[in-house]
Tab-separated table of C-alpha atoms and ligand atoms in Angstrom:
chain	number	residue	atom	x	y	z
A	715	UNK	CA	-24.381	7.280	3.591
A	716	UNK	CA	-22.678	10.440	3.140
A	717	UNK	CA	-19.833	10.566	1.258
A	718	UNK	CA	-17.386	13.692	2.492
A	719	UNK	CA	-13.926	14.419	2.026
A	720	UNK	CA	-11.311	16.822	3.373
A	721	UNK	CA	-10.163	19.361	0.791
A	722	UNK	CA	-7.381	22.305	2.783
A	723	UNK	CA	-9.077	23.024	5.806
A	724	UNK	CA	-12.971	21.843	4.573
A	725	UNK	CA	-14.957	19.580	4.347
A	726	UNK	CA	-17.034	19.259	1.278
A	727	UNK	CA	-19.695	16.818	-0.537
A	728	UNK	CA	-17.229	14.063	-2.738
A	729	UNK	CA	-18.727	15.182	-5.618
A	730	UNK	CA	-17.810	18.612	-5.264
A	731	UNK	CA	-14.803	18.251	-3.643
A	732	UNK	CA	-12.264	19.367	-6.200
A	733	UNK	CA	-8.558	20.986	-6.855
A	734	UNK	CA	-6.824	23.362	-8.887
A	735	UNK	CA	-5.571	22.678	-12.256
A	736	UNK	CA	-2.427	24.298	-11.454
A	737	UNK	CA	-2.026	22.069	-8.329
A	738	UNK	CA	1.472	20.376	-9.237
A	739	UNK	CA	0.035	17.152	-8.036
A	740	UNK	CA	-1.516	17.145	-11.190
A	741	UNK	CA	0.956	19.019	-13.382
A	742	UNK	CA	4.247	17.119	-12.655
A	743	UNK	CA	2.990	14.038	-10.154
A	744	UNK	CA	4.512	16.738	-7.409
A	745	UNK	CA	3.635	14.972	-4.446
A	746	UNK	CA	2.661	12.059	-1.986
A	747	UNK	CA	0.031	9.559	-0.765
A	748	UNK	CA	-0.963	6.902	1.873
A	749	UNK	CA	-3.873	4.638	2.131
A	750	UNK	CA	-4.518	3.567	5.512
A	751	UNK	CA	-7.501	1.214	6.467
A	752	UNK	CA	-9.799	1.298	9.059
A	753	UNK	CA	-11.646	-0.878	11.248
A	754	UNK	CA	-14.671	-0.051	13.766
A	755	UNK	CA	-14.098	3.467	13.120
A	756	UNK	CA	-10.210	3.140	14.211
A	757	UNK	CA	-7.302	3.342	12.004
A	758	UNK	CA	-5.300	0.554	11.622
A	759	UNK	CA	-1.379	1.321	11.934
A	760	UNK	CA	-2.290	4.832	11.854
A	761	UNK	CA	0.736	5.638	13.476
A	762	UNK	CA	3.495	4.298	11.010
A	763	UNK	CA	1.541	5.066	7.936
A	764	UNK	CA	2.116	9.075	9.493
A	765	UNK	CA	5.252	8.213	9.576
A	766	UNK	CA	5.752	7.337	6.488
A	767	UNK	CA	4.025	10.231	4.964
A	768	UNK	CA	6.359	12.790	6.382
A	769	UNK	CA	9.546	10.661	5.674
A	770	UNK	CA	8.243	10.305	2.305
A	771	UNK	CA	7.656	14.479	2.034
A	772	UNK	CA	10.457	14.932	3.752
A	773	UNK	CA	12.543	13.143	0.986
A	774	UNK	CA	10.730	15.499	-1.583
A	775	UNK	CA	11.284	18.754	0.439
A	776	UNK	CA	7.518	19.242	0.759
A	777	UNK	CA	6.703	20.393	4.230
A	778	UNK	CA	3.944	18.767	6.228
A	779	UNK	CA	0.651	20.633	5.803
A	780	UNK	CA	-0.304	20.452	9.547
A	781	UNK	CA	1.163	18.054	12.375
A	782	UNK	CA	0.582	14.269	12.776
A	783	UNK	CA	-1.508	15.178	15.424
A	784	UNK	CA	-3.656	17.564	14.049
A	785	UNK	CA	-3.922	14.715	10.558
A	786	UNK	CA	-5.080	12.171	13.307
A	787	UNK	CA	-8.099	14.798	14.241
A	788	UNK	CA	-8.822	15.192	10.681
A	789	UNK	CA	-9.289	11.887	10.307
A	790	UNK	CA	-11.155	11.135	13.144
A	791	UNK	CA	-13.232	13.477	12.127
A	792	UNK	CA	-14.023	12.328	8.182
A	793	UNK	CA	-14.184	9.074	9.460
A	794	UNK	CA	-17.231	10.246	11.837
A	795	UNK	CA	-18.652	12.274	9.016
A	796	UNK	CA	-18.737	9.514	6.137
A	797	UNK	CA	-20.452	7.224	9.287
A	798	UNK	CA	-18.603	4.609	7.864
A	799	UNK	CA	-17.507	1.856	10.723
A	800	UNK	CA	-14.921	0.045	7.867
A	801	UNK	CA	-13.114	1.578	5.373
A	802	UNK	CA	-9.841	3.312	3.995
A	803	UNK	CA	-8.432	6.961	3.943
A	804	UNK	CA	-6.325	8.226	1.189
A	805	UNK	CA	-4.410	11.163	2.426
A	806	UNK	CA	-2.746	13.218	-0.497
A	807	UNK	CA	-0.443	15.917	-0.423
A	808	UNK	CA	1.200	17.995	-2.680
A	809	UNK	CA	3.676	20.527	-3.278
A	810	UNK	CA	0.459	23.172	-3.992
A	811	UNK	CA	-0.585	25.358	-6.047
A	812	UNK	CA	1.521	27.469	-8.228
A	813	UNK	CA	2.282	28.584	-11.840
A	814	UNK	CA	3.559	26.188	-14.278
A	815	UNK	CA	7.713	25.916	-13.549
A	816	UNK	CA	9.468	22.768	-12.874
A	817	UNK	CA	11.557	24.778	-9.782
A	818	UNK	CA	9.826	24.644	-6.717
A	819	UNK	CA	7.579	27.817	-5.965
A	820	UNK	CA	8.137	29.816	-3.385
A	821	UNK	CA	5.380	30.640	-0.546
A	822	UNK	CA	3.215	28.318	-1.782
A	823	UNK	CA	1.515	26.093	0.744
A	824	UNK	CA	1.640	22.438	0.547
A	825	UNK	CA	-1.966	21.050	-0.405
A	826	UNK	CA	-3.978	18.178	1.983
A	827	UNK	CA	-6.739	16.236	0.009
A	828	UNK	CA	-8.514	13.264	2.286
A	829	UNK	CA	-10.981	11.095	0.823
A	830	UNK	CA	-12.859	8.214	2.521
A	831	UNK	CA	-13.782	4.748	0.438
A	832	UNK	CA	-15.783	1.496	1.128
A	833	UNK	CA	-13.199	-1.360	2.168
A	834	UNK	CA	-11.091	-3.158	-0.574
A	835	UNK	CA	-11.183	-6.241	1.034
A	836	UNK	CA	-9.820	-9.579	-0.919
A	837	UNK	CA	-12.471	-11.995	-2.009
A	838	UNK	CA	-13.036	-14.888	-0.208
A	839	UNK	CA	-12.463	-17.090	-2.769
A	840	UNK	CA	-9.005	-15.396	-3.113
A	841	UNK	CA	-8.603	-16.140	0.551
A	842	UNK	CA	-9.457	-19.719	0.169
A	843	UNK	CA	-7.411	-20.691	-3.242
A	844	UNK	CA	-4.876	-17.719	-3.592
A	845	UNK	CA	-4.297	-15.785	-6.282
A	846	UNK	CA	-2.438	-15.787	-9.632
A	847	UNK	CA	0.627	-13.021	-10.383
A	848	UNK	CA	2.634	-12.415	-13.731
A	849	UNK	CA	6.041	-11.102	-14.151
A	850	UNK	CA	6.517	-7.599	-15.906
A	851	UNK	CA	9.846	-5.398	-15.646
A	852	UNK	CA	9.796	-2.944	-13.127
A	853	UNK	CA	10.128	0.282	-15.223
A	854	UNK	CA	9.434	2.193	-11.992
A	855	UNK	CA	11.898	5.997	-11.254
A	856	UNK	CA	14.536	4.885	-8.993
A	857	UNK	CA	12.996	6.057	-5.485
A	858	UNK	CA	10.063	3.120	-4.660
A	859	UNK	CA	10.752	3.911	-1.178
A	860	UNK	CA	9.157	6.929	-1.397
A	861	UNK	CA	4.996	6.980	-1.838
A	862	UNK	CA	4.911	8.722	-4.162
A	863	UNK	CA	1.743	10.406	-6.752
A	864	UNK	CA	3.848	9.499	-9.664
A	865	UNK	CA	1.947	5.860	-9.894
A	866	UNK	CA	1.767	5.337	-14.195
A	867	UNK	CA	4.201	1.771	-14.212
A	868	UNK	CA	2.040	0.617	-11.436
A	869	UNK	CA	-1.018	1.398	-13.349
A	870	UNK	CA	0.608	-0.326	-16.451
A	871	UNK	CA	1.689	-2.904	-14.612
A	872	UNK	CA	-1.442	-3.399	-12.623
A	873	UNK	CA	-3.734	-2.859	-16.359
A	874	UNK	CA	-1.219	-5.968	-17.694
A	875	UNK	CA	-1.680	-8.310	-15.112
A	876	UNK	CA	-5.519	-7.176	-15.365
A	877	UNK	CA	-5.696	-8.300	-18.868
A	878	UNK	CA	-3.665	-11.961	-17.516
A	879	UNK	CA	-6.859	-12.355	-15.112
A	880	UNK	CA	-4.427	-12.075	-13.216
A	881	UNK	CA	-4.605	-10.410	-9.247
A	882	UNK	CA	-0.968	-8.922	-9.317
A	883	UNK	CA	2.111	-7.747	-11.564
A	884	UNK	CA	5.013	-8.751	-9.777
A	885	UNK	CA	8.127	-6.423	-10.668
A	886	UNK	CA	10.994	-7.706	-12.401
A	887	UNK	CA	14.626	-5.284	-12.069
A	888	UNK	CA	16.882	-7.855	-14.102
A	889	UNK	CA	16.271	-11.495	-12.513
A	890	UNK	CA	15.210	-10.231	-9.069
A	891	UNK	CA	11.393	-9.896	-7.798
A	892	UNK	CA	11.362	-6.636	-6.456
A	893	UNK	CA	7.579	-6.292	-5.275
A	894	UNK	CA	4.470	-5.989	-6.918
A	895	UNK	CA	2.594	-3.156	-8.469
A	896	UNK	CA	0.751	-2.222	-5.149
A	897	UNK	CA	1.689	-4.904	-2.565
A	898	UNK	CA	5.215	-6.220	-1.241
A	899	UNK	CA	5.811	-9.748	-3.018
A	900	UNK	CA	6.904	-12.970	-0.740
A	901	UNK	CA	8.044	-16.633	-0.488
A	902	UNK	CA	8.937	-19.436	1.527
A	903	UNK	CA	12.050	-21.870	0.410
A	904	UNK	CA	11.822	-25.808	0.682
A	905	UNK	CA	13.689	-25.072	3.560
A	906	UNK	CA	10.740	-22.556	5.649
A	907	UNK	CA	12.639	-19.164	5.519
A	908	UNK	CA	10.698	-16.661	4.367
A	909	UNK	CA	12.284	-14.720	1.895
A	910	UNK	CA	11.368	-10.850	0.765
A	911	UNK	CA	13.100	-8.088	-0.632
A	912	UNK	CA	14.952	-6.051	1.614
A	913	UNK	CA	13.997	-2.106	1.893
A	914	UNK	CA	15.866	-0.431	-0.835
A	915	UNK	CA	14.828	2.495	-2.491
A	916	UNK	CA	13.722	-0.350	-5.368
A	917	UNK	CA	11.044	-1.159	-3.077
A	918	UNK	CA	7.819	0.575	-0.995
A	919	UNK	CA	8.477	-0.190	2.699
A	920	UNK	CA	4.897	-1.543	3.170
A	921	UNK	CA	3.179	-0.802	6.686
A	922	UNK	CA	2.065	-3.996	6.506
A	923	UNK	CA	5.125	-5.445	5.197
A	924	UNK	CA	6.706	-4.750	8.844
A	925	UNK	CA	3.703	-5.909	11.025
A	926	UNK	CA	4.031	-9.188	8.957
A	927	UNK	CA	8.066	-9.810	9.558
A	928	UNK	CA	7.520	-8.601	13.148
A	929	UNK	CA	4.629	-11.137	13.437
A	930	UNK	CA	6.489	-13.934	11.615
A	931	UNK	CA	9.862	-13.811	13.936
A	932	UNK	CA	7.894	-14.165	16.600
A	933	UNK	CA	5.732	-16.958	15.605
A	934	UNK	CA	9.894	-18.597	15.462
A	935	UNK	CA	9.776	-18.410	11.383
A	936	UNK	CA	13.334	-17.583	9.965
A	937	UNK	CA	13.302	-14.154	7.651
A	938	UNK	CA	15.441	-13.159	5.421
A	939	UNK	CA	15.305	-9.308	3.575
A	940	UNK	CA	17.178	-10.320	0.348
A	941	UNK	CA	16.776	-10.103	-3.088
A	942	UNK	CA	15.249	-13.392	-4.558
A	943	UNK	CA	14.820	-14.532	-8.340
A	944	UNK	CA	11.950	-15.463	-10.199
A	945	UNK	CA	13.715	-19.205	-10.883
A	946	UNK	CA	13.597	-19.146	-6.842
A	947	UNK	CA	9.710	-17.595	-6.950
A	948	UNK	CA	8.658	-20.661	-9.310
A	949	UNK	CA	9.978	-23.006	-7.040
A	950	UNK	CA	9.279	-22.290	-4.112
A	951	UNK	CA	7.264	-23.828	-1.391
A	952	UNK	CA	4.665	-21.129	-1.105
A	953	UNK	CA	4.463	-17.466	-2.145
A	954	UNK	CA	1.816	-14.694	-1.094
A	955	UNK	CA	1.832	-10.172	-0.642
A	956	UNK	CA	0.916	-8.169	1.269
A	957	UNK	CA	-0.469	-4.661	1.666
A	958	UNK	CA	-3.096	-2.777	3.682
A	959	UNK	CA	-6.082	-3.661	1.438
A	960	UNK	CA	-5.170	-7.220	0.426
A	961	UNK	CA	-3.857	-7.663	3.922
A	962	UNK	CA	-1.833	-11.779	3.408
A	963	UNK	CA	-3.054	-12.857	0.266
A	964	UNK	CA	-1.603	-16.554	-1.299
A	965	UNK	CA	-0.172	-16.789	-4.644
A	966	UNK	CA	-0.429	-20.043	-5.907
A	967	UNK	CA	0.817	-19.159	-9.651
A	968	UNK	CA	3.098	-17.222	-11.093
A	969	UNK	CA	2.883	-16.541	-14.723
A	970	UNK	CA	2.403	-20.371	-15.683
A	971	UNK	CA	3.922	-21.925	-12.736
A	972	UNK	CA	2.480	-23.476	-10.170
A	973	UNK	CA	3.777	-22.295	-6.799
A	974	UNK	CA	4.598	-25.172	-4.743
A	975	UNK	CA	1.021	-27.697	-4.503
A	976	UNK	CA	-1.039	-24.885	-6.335
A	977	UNK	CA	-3.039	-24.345	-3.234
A	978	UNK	CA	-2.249	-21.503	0.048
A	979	UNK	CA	0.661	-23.044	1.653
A	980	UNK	CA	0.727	-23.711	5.564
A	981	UNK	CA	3.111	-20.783	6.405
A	982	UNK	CA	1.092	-18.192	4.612
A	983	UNK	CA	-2.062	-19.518	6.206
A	984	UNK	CA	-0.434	-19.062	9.784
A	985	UNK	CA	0.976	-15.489	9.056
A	986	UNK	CA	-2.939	-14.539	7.882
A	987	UNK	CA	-4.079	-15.631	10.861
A	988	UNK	CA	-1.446	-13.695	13.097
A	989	UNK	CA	-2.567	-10.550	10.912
A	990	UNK	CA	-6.111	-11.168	11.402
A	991	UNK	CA	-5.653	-10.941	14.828
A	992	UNK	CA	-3.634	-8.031	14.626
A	993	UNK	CA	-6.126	-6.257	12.987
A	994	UNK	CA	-9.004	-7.585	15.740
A	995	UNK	CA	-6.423	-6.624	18.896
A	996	UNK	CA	-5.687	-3.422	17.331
A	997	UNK	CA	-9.128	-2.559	16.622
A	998	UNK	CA	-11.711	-5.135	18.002
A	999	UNK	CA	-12.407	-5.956	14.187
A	1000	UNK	CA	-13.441	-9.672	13.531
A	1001	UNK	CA	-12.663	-11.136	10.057
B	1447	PMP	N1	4.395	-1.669	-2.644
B	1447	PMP	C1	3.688	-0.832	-3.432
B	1447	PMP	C2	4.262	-0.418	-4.736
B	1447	PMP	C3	2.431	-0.367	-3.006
B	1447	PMP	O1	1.727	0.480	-3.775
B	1447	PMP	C4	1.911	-0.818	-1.767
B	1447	PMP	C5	0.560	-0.382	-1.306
B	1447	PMP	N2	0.502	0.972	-1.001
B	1447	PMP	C6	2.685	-1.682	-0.982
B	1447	PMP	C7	3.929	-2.082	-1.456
B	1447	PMP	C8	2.201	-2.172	0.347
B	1447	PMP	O2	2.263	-1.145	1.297
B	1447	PMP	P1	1.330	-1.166	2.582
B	1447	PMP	O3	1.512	-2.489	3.245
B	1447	PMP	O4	1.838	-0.039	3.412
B	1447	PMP	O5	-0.070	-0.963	2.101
């Protein structure tokens, strides 16, 4: 299969596909990302995930590279060249190219890196049993809310819960859950409200963070976006995150607690089932 990505304005073999040193993406973590998945050749969400780019950019004063349109053509077209029908995008941009100074340069264009991969999808046994989480601070900068390069706590974070055998690191600001390293972080009460953090720049707004509230006020579940503590996480009836590679994913421990009966909870089960068939109406894909 070929493996191509977009590197400003061409497309080149993955393995040769490569960027400046001076690019301040990798000088000073100058710039911005998004992962969006896709199914049967179409992208799923494609449209908020945009969004979200050039809000996130925007907050950074890093003009978009080329229209939301013209992105959607691009990645029509890498996903057509890698002839890959599932899969997921990263789209990267930067502030550019441009001598080493913290100040922003002048004239320099923002650079566009897109890269296709094979899909990250969760394991079936993860599905079936859910997954375990620990607890780590969140040492994060104080703007989560924006996507941005500048990802070493999550890798941290992510390397800790790694070496728990653990799935996920959820973050910890004081006595609060904020989210986890790379997915939004979840429970249900005794009482069947589901609880997540609400969208502060502590947090990512997570594409599929929306789709699942959206889904889960329709389906007549109560939500509330509030802060909730880790003495609320342990007991709780169920817990699970989400993001656009793990899509609803159970946790059924955190740290050494047992989340409710140590098995995916009923809720959870329902609101995977509602994104599943998101995902198939949206793109005809069948889990
Ligand atoms: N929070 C963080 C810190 C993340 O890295 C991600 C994944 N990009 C998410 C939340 C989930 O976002 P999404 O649902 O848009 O993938």
């Amino acid at each position: 299969m070929p493996h191509i990505a977009y590197v400003n304005g061409r497309y080149v073999h993955h393995m040769e596909a490569s960027v400046h040193i001076e690019d301040r993406g990798y000088q000073f973590a100058d710039g911005i990302y998004e992962y969006i998945a896709f199914y049967n050749r179409s992208m799923l969400d494609g449209a908020p995930h945009l969004k979200r780019l050039e809000r996130s950019l925007k907050a950074l004063s890093i003009p978009m590279p080329m229209s939301i349109q013209a992105m959607n053509v691009v990645i029509s077209e890498l996903i057509e060249r890698n002839g890959r029908e599932h899969g997921g995008i990263y789209v990267q941009v930067t502030r550019g190219v441009a001598r080493r100074d913290h100040l922003f340069p002048k004239n320099t264009a923002p650079a566009l890196v897109m890269t296709v991969c094979a899909p990250k999808f969760p394991k079936p046994v993860e599905i079936k049993h859910g997954v375990c989480v620990i607890t780590t601070p969140d040492i994060r900068w104080g703007r989560c809310d924006i996507k941005s390069v500048a990802l070493l706590a999550n890798v941290l974070a992510k390397q800790e819960a790694s070496s728990h055998k653990a799935r996920e690191a959820w973050l910890m600001d004081g006595n609060d859950v904020t989210e986890g390293a790379v997915s939004n972080a979840y429970i249900f009460t005794k009482k069947d409200v589901l609880v997540t953090h609400p969208l502060t720049e502590g947090i990512l707004g997570g594409i599929t963070r929306d789709v699942v509230i959206t889904l889960a006020k329709k389906a007549g579940i109560a939500v509330e976006e509030r802060a909730f503590t880790l003495v609320e996480a342990r007991s709780a009836a169920e817990a699970f995150l989400t993001s656009t590679s793990a899509n609803v994913l159970p946790v059924v421990k955190i740290d050494d607690h047992v989340v409710g009966e140590g098995t995916p909870g009923k809720h959870t089960r329902k609101l995977l089932e509602l994104y599943i068939d998101h995902i198939y109406k949206q793109t005809g894909f069948k889990f």
